[in-house]
Coordinates of C-alpha atoms in Angstrom, one line a residue:
M1 CA 2.0 -48.4 -34.6
K2 CA 4.5 -45.8 -36.0
K3 CA 1.6 -44.3 -38.0
Y4 CA -0.4 -43.7 -34.8
S5 CA 2.6 -42.4 -33.0
R6 CA 3.2 -39.9 -35.8
I7 CA -0.4 -38.8 -35.7
L8 CA -0.3 -38.3 -31.9
F9 CA 3.0 -36.4 -32.2
Y10 CA 1.5 -33.9 -34.8
L11 CA -1.7 -33.6 -32.8
G12 CA 0.4 -32.8 -29.7
L13 CA 2.4 -30.3 -31.6
V14 CA -0.7 -28.5 -32.9
I15 CA -2.1 -28.3 -29.3
F16 CA 1.3 -27.0 -28.0
L17 CA 1.6 -24.3 -30.7
G18 CA -2.0 -23.3 -30.2
S19 CA -1.4 -22.9 -26.5
L20 CA 1.5 -20.5 -27.0
N21 CA -0.8 -17.5 -27.5
F22 CA -3.6 -17.2 -25.0
Y23 CA -4.9 -14.1 -26.7
A24 CA -6.8 -14.6 -30.1
Q25 CA -5.0 -12.5 -32.7
S26 CA -6.8 -10.5 -35.4
E27 CA -5.7 -9.3 -38.8
P28 CA -4.3 -5.8 -38.7
I29 CA -6.8 -3.0 -39.5
N30 CA -5.5 0.1 -41.2
L31 CA -5.9 3.3 -39.3
E32 CA -7.0 6.4 -41.2
L33 CA -6.7 10.0 -40.1
K34 CA -9.8 11.3 -38.2
K35 CA -11.7 8.0 -38.8
P36 CA -12.2 6.5 -35.3
I37 CA -13.0 2.8 -34.9
E38 CA -15.2 1.6 -32.0
R39 CA -15.0 -2.1 -31.1
E40 CA -15.8 -4.5 -28.3
I41 CA -13.0 -6.6 -27.0
S42 CA -12.9 -9.7 -24.7
N43 CA -10.2 -10.8 -22.4
T44 CA -9.0 -13.5 -24.9
E45 CA -8.6 -11.2 -27.8
T46 CA -5.8 -9.0 -29.2
H47 CA -6.9 -6.4 -31.7
T48 CA -4.2 -5.4 -34.1
Y49 CA -3.9 -2.1 -36.1
K50 CA -1.3 -0.7 -38.5
V51 CA -0.5 2.7 -39.8
T52 CA 2.1 3.9 -42.4
V53 CA 4.1 7.0 -41.4
S54 CA 6.6 9.0 -43.5
A55 CA 10.0 9.9 -42.1
Q56 CA 10.0 12.9 -39.7
N57 CA 6.2 12.9 -39.4
Y58 CA 4.5 13.3 -36.0
L59 CA 2.0 10.5 -35.2
V60 CA -0.6 10.7 -32.4
I61 CA -3.1 7.9 -31.8
G62 CA -5.8 8.0 -29.0
V63 CA -7.7 5.2 -27.4
I64 CA -10.8 6.0 -25.4
Q65 CA -11.6 3.1 -23.2
K66 CA -14.7 1.8 -21.4
V67 CA -12.7 -1.2 -20.3
D68 CA -9.1 -0.8 -19.1
V69 CA -6.8 -1.7 -22.0
I70 CA -3.1 -1.7 -22.6
V71 CA -1.7 -0.7 -26.0
T72 CA 1.6 -2.1 -27.3
V73 CA 3.4 -0.4 -30.2
L74 CA 5.6 -2.5 -32.5
D75 CA 7.9 -1.5 -35.4
S76 CA 7.7 -2.8 -38.9
N77 CA 9.5 -6.0 -37.8
R78 CA 6.9 -6.5 -35.0
K79 CA 9.5 -5.6 -32.3
K80 CA 8.0 -3.9 -29.2
I81 CA 9.0 -0.3 -28.9
Q82 CA 6.4 1.1 -26.5
E83 CA 3.7 0.0 -24.1
V84 CA 1.1 2.5 -23.0
D85 CA -1.2 2.2 -19.9
N86 CA -2.2 5.4 -18.1
P87 CA -2.5 5.2 -14.2
F88 CA -6.1 6.5 -14.3
G89 CA -7.6 3.5 -16.1
I90 CA -10.8 4.1 -18.0
Q91 CA -11.1 7.6 -16.7
L92 CA -8.6 8.9 -19.3
A93 CA -7.6 7.9 -22.9
E94 CA -4.4 6.1 -23.8
T95 CA -2.2 8.3 -26.1
I96 CA 0.5 7.0 -28.4
R97 CA 3.1 9.3 -30.0
Q98 CA 5.9 8.6 -32.4
I99 CA 8.3 10.4 -34.9
P100 CA 10.1 7.9 -37.1
E101 CA 13.5 8.7 -38.6
T102 CA 12.6 6.8 -41.9
D103 CA 9.4 5.8 -43.7
T104 CA 7.9 3.0 -41.6
E105 CA 4.9 1.0 -40.6
Y106 CA 3.7 0.8 -37.0
F107 CA 1.6 -2.0 -35.6
L108 CA -0.6 -1.5 -32.5
E109 CA -1.9 -4.3 -30.3
V110 CA -4.8 -3.6 -28.0
K111 CA -5.8 -6.0 -25.3
I112 CA -7.6 -5.9 -21.9
L113 CA -5.2 -5.2 -19.1
D114 CA -6.8 -7.6 -16.6
P115 CA -7.2 -11.1 -18.2
K116 CA -10.1 -11.8 -15.8
S117 CA -12.0 -8.7 -16.8
K118 CA -15.4 -8.8 -18.6
P119 CA -15.6 -7.7 -22.3
G120 CA -15.9 -4.0 -23.0
R121 CA -15.7 -1.3 -25.7
Y122 CA -13.0 1.1 -26.7
T123 CA -12.5 3.6 -29.6
I124 CA -9.2 4.0 -31.4
S125 CA -8.4 7.0 -33.5
L126 CA -5.5 8.4 -35.6
E127 CA -5.7 12.0 -34.4
I128 CA -2.5 13.6 -35.8
L129 CA -0.3 12.7 -38.8
R130 CA 1.8 15.6 -40.1
L131 CA 5.4 16.8 -40.5
A132 CA 7.0 17.2 -37.1
T133 CA 7.7 20.6 -35.6
E134 CA 10.4 21.5 -33.1
E135 CA 7.7 21.5 -30.4
D136 CA 6.7 18.0 -31.5
R137 CA 10.3 16.9 -31.2
L138 CA 10.6 18.4 -27.7
R139 CA 7.5 16.5 -26.7
M140 CA 8.9 13.2 -28.1
T141 CA 12.1 13.7 -26.0
A142 CA 10.0 14.3 -22.9
E143 CA 7.7 11.3 -23.8
N144 CA 10.6 9.0 -24.3
L145 CA 12.1 9.9 -21.0
F146 CA 8.7 9.4 -19.4
A147 CA 8.3 6.0 -21.0
D148 CA 11.8 4.8 -20.0
A149 CA 11.1 6.0 -16.5
D150 CA 7.8 4.1 -16.4
V151 CA 9.5 0.9 -17.5
L152 CA 12.2 1.2 -14.9
A153 CA 9.7 1.9 -12.1
N154 CA 7.7 -1.2 -13.0
K155 CA 10.8 -3.3 -12.3
R156 CA 10.4 -2.4 -8.6
T157 CA 14.0 -2.7 -7.4
A158 CA 15.9 -0.1 -5.4
E159 CA 18.2 0.6 -8.4
S160 CA 15.4 0.8 -10.9
Y161 CA 13.5 3.2 -8.7
K162 CA 16.5 5.5 -8.5
L163 CA 17.1 5.5 -12.3
S164 CA 13.3 6.0 -12.9
E165 CA 13.3 9.0 -10.6
E166 CA 16.2 10.5 -12.5
K167 CA 14.4 10.2 -15.8
F168 CA 11.1 11.5 -14.5
Q169 CA 13.0 14.5 -13.1
Q170 CA 14.6 15.1 -16.6
S171 CA 11.2 15.0 -18.3
L172 CA 9.5 17.4 -15.8
P173 CA 11.0 20.7 -17.1
L174 CA 10.3 19.7 -20.7
F175 CA 6.6 19.2 -20.0
Q176 CA 6.6 22.5 -18.1
Q177 CA 8.2 24.1 -21.2
L178 CA 5.4 22.6 -23.3
K179 CA 2.8 23.9 -20.8
D180 CA 1.4 20.4 -20.6
K181 CA -0.2 20.4 -17.2
R182 CA -1.6 16.9 -17.6
R183 CA 1.8 15.4 -18.3
E184 CA 3.3 17.5 -15.6
H185 CA 0.8 16.0 -13.2
Y186 CA 1.6 12.5 -14.4
V187 CA 5.3 13.0 -13.7
V188 CA 4.8 14.5 -10.2
D189 CA 2.3 11.7 -9.4
R190 CA 4.8 9.1 -10.5
L191 CA 7.5 10.7 -8.4
A192 CA 5.2 10.6 -5.4
R193 CA 4.6 6.9 -6.0
I194 CA 8.4 6.1 -6.3
A195 CA 9.1 8.0 -3.1
N196 CA 6.3 6.1 -1.3
N197 CA 7.6 2.8 -2.7
I198 CA 11.1 3.3 -1.4
G199 CA 9.8 4.4 2.0
D200 CA 10.4 8.2 1.7
K201 CA 6.9 9.1 2.9
K202 CA 7.8 12.7 3.7
K203 CA 9.1 13.4 0.2
S204 CA 6.1 11.5 -1.3
Q205 CA 3.7 13.7 0.5
E206 CA 5.4 16.8 -0.8
Y207 CA 4.9 15.5 -4.3
N208 CA 1.3 14.7 -3.5
F209 CA 0.5 18.3 -2.5
Q210 CA 2.4 19.5 -5.6
A211 CA 0.2 17.2 -7.8
L212 CA -2.9 18.5 -6.1
E213 CA -2.0 22.1 -6.8
I214 CA -1.4 21.2 -10.5
A215 CA -4.8 19.5 -10.7
K216 CA -6.5 22.5 -9.2
Q217 CA -4.8 24.7 -11.9
M218 CA -6.2 22.3 -14.5
N219 CA -9.7 22.4 -12.9
D220 CA -10.1 18.7 -13.8
K221 CA -12.2 16.6 -11.5
V222 CA -10.4 13.3 -12.3
F223 CA -7.0 14.7 -11.6
I224 CA -8.2 16.6 -8.4
A225 CA -9.8 13.4 -7.1
R226 CA -6.7 11.3 -7.7
S227 CA -4.5 14.0 -6.0
I228 CA -6.8 14.2 -3.0
D229 CA -6.6 10.4 -2.7
G230 CA -2.8 10.6 -2.9
V231 CA -2.7 13.2 -0.1
G232 CA -4.8 10.9 2.0
V233 CA -2.4 8.1 1.4
G234 CA 0.5 10.4 2.4
F235 CA -1.1 11.3 5.7
Y236 CA -1.9 7.6 6.4
T237 CA 1.6 6.4 5.8
Q238 CA 2.9 9.2 8.1
G239 CA 0.6 8.0 10.9
E240 CA -1.8 11.1 10.5
N241 CA -4.9 8.9 10.4
R242 CA -7.5 11.6 11.2
K243 CA -6.2 13.8 8.3
A244 CA -6.2 10.7 6.0
I245 CA -9.9 10.0 6.8
E246 CA -10.7 13.7 6.1
Y247 CA -9.2 13.6 2.6
W248 CA -10.5 10.1 1.8
T249 CA -14.0 11.0 2.9
E250 CA -13.9 14.0 0.6
V251 CA -12.7 11.9 -2.4
L252 CA -15.2 9.1 -1.6
A253 CA -18.0 11.5 -2.3
M254 CA -16.4 12.4 -5.7
Y255 CA -16.0 8.7 -6.7
R256 CA -19.6 8.1 -5.7
E257 CA -20.7 11.0 -7.9
A258 CA -18.8 9.5 -10.8
D259 CA -20.1 6.0 -9.9
N260 CA -16.6 4.5 -10.0
K261 CA -17.2 1.3 -8.2
N262 CA -13.6 0.2 -8.1
L263 CA -12.4 3.4 -6.5
I264 CA -15.3 3.5 -4.1
I265 CA -14.5 0.2 -2.6
S266 CA -10.7 0.8 -2.5
T267 CA -11.4 4.1 -0.7
L268 CA -13.8 2.4 1.8
N269 CA -11.0 -0.1 2.5
N270 CA -8.5 2.8 3.1
I271 CA -10.9 4.6 5.5
G272 CA -11.3 1.3 7.4
S273 CA -7.5 0.9 7.7
A274 CA -7.2 4.4 9.1
Y275 CA -9.9 3.7 11.7
G276 CA -8.1 0.5 12.5
N277 CA -4.9 2.4 13.2
L278 CA -6.9 4.6 15.5
H279 CA -8.1 1.4 17.2
E280 CA -11.7 2.3 16.5
N281 CA -12.2 -1.3 15.5
A282 CA -16.0 -1.4 15.2
K283 CA -15.8 1.4 12.6
A284 CA -13.0 -0.4 10.8
L285 CA -14.9 -3.6 10.5
D286 CA -18.0 -1.7 9.3
Y287 CA -16.0 -0.2 6.4
Y288 CA -14.2 -3.5 5.6
N289 CA -17.5 -5.4 5.4
Q290 CA -18.7 -2.9 2.8
V291 CA -15.7 -3.8 0.6
L292 CA -15.3 -7.6 0.7
E293 CA -18.3 -8.8 -1.4
P294 CA -18.1 -6.0 -4.0
A295 CA -14.4 -6.7 -4.4
R296 CA -15.2 -10.4 -5.2
Q297 CA -18.0 -9.4 -7.6
L298 CA -15.7 -7.0 -9.4
N299 CA -12.9 -9.6 -9.4
Q300 CA -10.6 -7.3 -7.6
R301 CA -8.2 -10.0 -6.3
L302 CA -5.6 -7.6 -4.9
L303 CA -8.1 -5.5 -3.1
E304 CA -9.8 -8.7 -1.8
S305 CA -6.4 -9.8 -0.4
A306 CA -5.8 -6.4 1.2
V307 CA -9.2 -6.3 2.9
L308 CA -8.9 -9.9 4.1
R309 CA -5.6 -8.9 5.7
N310 CA -7.1 -5.8 7.2
I311 CA -10.0 -7.8 8.7
G312 CA -7.5 -10.3 10.1
V313 CA -5.4 -7.5 11.7
T314 CA -8.6 -6.0 13.2
H315 CA -9.4 -9.4 14.8
L316 CA -5.8 -9.5 16.1
N317 CA -6.4 -6.1 17.7
L318 CA -9.5 -7.5 19.3
G319 CA -7.4 -10.4 20.7
D320 CA -8.8 -13.1 18.5
S321 CA -5.6 -14.6 17.0
L322 CA -7.1 -17.7 15.6
K323 CA -9.7 -15.8 13.6
C324 CA -6.9 -13.5 12.5
L325 CA -4.8 -16.4 11.1
E326 CA -7.8 -17.7 9.1
Y327 CA -8.1 -14.3 7.3
L328 CA -4.4 -13.8 6.8
E329 CA -3.9 -17.2 5.2
K330 CA -6.6 -16.4 2.7
S331 CA -5.0 -13.0 2.0
L332 CA -1.5 -14.5 1.5
T333 CA -2.8 -17.1 -0.9
I334 CA -4.4 -14.4 -3.1
A335 CA -1.4 -12.1 -2.9
R336 CA 0.9 -14.9 -4.1
E337 CA -1.5 -16.0 -6.9
A338 CA -1.5 -12.3 -8.1
K339 CA 2.3 -12.1 -7.7
E340 CA 1.8 -8.9 -5.8
R341 CA 5.0 -8.8 -3.7
R342 CA 4.2 -5.7 -1.7
Q343 CA 0.9 -7.2 -0.5
E344 CA 2.7 -10.5 0.1
A345 CA 5.2 -8.7 2.4
M346 CA 2.6 -6.9 4.3
T347 CA 0.6 -10.2 4.9
L348 CA 3.8 -12.0 6.0
N349 CA 4.4 -9.3 8.5
S350 CA 0.9 -9.6 9.8
L351 CA 1.3 -13.4 10.1
G352 CA 4.6 -12.8 12.0
S353 CA 2.8 -10.4 14.4
T354 CA 0.0 -12.9 15.0
Y355 CA 2.4 -15.8 15.8
S356 CA 4.3 -13.4 18.1
G357 CA 1.1 -12.8 19.9
L358 CA 0.7 -16.5 20.4
A359 CA 4.3 -16.6 21.8
E360 CA 5.6 -18.6 18.9
E361 CA 8.6 -16.2 18.3
K362 CA 10.7 -18.5 16.2
K363 CA 7.8 -19.0 13.8
A364 CA 7.2 -15.2 13.8
I365 CA 10.8 -14.5 13.0
E366 CA 10.6 -16.9 10.0
F367 CA 7.7 -14.9 8.6
Y368 CA 9.3 -11.6 9.3
N369 CA 12.5 -12.6 7.5
L370 CA 10.5 -13.6 4.4
S371 CA 9.0 -10.2 4.5
L372 CA 12.4 -8.5 5.0
V373 CA 13.8 -10.2 1.9
I374 CA 10.9 -8.7 -0.2
D375 CA 11.4 -5.2 1.4
R376 CA 15.1 -5.1 0.5
E377 CA 14.5 -6.6 -2.9
M378 CA 12.0 -3.8 -3.7
G379 CA 14.1 -1.1 -2.0
N380 CA 11.2 -0.4 0.4
K381 CA 13.0 1.4 3.3
F382 CA 9.8 2.1 5.1
G383 CA 8.8 -1.5 5.1
E384 CA 12.4 -2.6 6.0
V385 CA 12.4 -0.4 9.2
G386 CA 9.0 -1.7 10.3
T387 CA 10.1 -5.3 9.8
L388 CA 13.4 -4.8 11.6
N389 CA 11.4 -3.4 14.5
R390 CA 9.1 -6.5 14.6
I391 CA 12.0 -8.9 14.5
A392 CA 13.7 -7.0 17.3
Y393 CA 10.5 -7.4 19.4
S394 CA 10.6 -11.1 18.9
Y395 CA 14.2 -11.3 20.0
Y396 CA 13.3 -9.1 23.0
K397 CA 10.6 -11.6 23.9
L398 CA 13.2 -14.4 23.5
K399 CA 15.4 -12.4 26.0
D400 CA 18.1 -11.9 23.4
N401 CA 18.3 -8.1 24.1
Q402 CA 21.6 -7.5 22.4
K403 CA 20.3 -8.9 19.1
A404 CA 17.2 -6.8 19.6
L405 CA 19.3 -3.6 20.1
E406 CA 21.4 -4.4 17.0
L407 CA 18.3 -4.6 14.8
L408 CA 16.7 -1.5 16.3
N409 CA 19.9 0.5 15.7
Q410 CA 19.7 -0.6 12.0
G411 CA 16.2 0.8 12.0
F412 CA 17.2 4.1 13.5
E413 CA 20.0 4.4 11.0
I414 CA 17.7 3.9 8.0
N415 CA 15.1 6.3 9.4
K416 CA 17.7 9.1 9.6
G417 CA 17.3 9.3 5.8
L418 CA 13.5 9.0 6.0
N419 CA 12.8 11.2 9.1
L420 CA 9.4 9.6 9.7
R421 CA 7.7 10.2 13.1
N422 CA 5.7 7.0 13.1
L423 CA 8.8 4.8 12.5
E424 CA 10.9 6.8 15.0
A425 CA 8.1 6.4 17.6
T426 CA 7.9 2.6 17.2
L427 CA 11.7 2.2 17.4
Q428 CA 11.8 4.4 20.5
Y429 CA 9.1 2.4 22.2
Q430 CA 10.8 -0.9 21.4
S431 CA 14.1 0.4 22.6
G432 CA 12.4 1.4 25.9
L433 CA 11.2 -2.1 26.3
V434 CA 14.7 -3.5 25.8
Y435 CA 16.4 -1.1 28.1
A436 CA 13.7 -1.7 30.8
A437 CA 14.5 -5.5 30.4
L438 CA 18.1 -4.7 31.0
K439 CA 17.1 -2.6 34.0
D440 CA 18.6 0.5 32.5
Y441 CA 15.6 2.6 33.7
P442 CA 17.0 6.1 32.8
K443 CA 17.4 5.1 29.2
A444 CA 14.1 3.2 29.1
R445 CA 12.2 6.2 30.5
D446 CA 13.8 8.6 28.0
F447 CA 12.8 6.4 25.1
F448 CA 9.2 5.8 26.4
Q449 CA 8.7 9.6 26.9
K450 CA 9.9 10.4 23.4
A451 CA 7.7 7.7 22.0
R452 CA 4.7 8.9 24.0
E453 CA 5.0 12.5 22.7
S454 CA 5.0 11.2 19.1
F455 CA 2.0 8.9 19.7
I456 CA 0.0 11.9 21.1
L457 CA 0.8 13.9 17.9
M458 CA -0.2 10.9 15.8
E459 CA -3.4 10.3 17.7
A460 CA -2.2 6.7 18.3
K461 CA -4.4 6.1 21.3
L462 CA -3.5 2.5 22.2
Q463 CA 0.2 3.1 21.6
K464 CA 0.1 6.1 23.9
Q465 CA -1.5 4.0 26.6
R466 CA 1.2 1.4 26.2
A467 CA 3.9 4.0 26.6
D468 CA 2.2 5.3 29.8
Y469 CA 1.9 1.7 31.1
M470 CA 5.6 1.1 30.6
L471 CA 6.4 4.5 32.4
A472 CA 4.2 3.4 35.2
Q473 CA 6.0 0.0 35.4
I474 CA 9.3 1.9 35.7
E475 CA 7.9 3.9 38.6
M476 CA 6.9 0.6 40.3
E477 CA 10.3 -0.9 39.8
E478 CA 11.8 2.2 41.4
G479 CA 9.4 2.0 44.3
K480 CA 7.4 5.2 43.4
L481 CA 4.0 3.6 43.9
D482 CA 1.9 6.8 44.1
E483 CA 3.4 8.1 40.9
A484 CA 2.8 4.7 39.3
Q485 CA -0.9 4.6 40.4
A486 CA -1.5 8.1 39.0
K487 CA -0.3 6.9 35.6
M488 CA -2.2 3.6 35.7
K489 CA -5.8 4.9 36.5
P490 CA -6.3 6.7 33.1
I491 CA -5.1 3.5 31.3
L492 CA -7.7 1.4 33.0
D493 CA -10.4 3.9 32.1
F494 CA -9.2 3.8 28.4
F495 CA -9.6 0.1 28.2
E496 CA -13.0 0.1 29.8
S497 CA -14.2 2.8 27.4
A498 CA -12.7 1.0 24.4
R499 CA -14.5 -2.2 25.3
K500 CA -17.9 -0.4 25.3
Q501 CA -17.7 0.7 21.7
F502 CA -18.5 -2.9 20.5
I503 CA -22.0 -4.1 20.2
Q504 CA -21.3 -7.8 20.1
P505 CA -20.4 -9.4 23.5
E506 CA -17.6 -11.5 22.0
Q507 CA -16.0 -8.4 20.6
R508 CA -16.0 -6.8 24.0
S509 CA -14.5 -9.8 25.7
T510 CA -11.8 -10.4 23.2
Y511 CA -10.7 -6.8 23.2
F512 CA -10.8 -6.6 27.0
S513 CA -8.6 -9.7 27.2
T514 CA -5.8 -7.6 25.6
A515 CA -6.0 -5.3 28.7
Q516 CA -5.8 -8.2 31.2
T517 CA -2.1 -7.6 31.8
V518 CA -2.7 -3.9 32.6
F519 CA -5.4 -4.8 35.2
E520 CA -3.2 -7.5 36.8
T521 CA -0.3 -5.1 37.0
Y522 CA -2.6 -2.5 38.7
I523 CA -3.8 -5.1 41.2
E524 CA -0.1 -6.0 41.9
L525 CA 0.6 -2.3 42.5
L526 CA -2.3 -2.0 44.9
M527 CA -1.2 -5.0 46.9
K528 CA 2.3 -3.5 47.2
K529 CA 0.7 -0.3 48.6
H530 CA -1.4 -2.5 51.0
Q531 CA 1.8 -4.1 52.3
N532 CA 3.3 -0.6 52.8
G533 CA 0.3 0.3 55.0
D534 CA -2.3 1.8 52.6
K535 CA -5.6 0.8 54.2
N536 CA -7.7 1.5 51.1
A537 CA -5.5 -0.4 48.6
A538 CA -6.8 -4.0 49.3
S539 CA -10.4 -2.9 48.9
E540 CA -9.7 -1.2 45.6
A541 CA -7.7 -4.3 44.4
F542 CA -10.8 -6.4 45.1
Q543 CA -13.0 -4.1 43.2
I544 CA -10.7 -4.1 40.2
S545 CA -10.5 -7.9 40.3
E546 CA -14.3 -8.0 40.1
R547 CA -14.3 -5.9 37.0
T548 CA -11.9 -8.2 35.2

């Protein structure tokens, strides 16, 4: 019995030790100057190389990739000292640079970035190996700052983003001194990402335009396309959806010319999102439906999660909460499996909004609070303000107006540092709702009028109609029925026109149901006018009721 137990123990130990390394290791291959090596790699392999470098020599190794790989550099003791993965994927080569203080041996491990990716080929080459010059040393100082900044940015906390920004800023003048436009673009692009991630959308857009100008100076299509894409993102996050569509449509043509399937479908999803924000829901669904199946075929799990969320939100805009929940639950599952916290937070927010639409406010607040934790954990000020506004809306619906105002004031305070029109407008609109509930109509009117002005500039059609509707309600409460009626008529026309854009009858009816409250309010207004002696009001009320 002991003999069999011992055999089972050793067998289990072998299985355990074998399971510690998912990637199949290979014996190191020596790299030689100007002798490139081309190989195919699968997602279960790690290809290992080594190179001997004398003290104070400048080493440059390039990896041209047809499948997206990540390269890890280790010292002679196999301790990791560098990890290289450029943000452009297979469009650009990975570059490794080192200057050792003493004679040493470096090891390089190459593996596919996405463990679920199909096998592909790459070429690795020892490009430079010579005594380092002062310019080489300057470059290494810049590269080390850049690498440290990248590591900090990938930690995705408020503190790490701050430290990362500092190091990127330190590296920028060094790359400019070296006249390295490519690296200068990398730095500015990263700074734009950091600003976007912490919610400083205005600063991020400034960096995006700076990156685009550098790309044009380089006359490099890959860099120009990425920068145009970034500018589109910047306009989108600032609520400038028409401008976002303009830039994304331009870059979509460039991605199609390059036959970059991953970037094609991600851009289609972006354009769909912009149309969704403009409440052109039929166009939004058309773009999303072009994305979903290709995303699955390409195993783009994060994009699949994003487009499922977007489809869900579109169905919510159409008034179909149950269909929305179905898509959002699928999106959340994928986001959590991928450990993509930002996508998880966005989907949690969408789930909260959906439950709020179903009048399940306590459940909505639970989802919002889960999202708020992630926003604060990541230092995402933009997301934090949006989530605070949503929580405030739920407390408003629960008639806890003081709690709602407390949360809105937190949002206004954070947005002082961000100075973003779209956030300010939503906070103003929500504040108007709360003050209207408290019957403080002068304050409510002031907030609604300010929000309305911003919605017009943002081309946020539905939000503008909602602000007009609330201003009309205030006129009704104050007994100004003619003024209220003048404001209500264009709102009714808007919802009628919006309903007609949908081909499917169920789309028309679900979207129209969201306008039901507006029609009911207008009928109530007409009946009040009838009671005040308006002879035509009752007839018009009957006609409106027939349309609903």
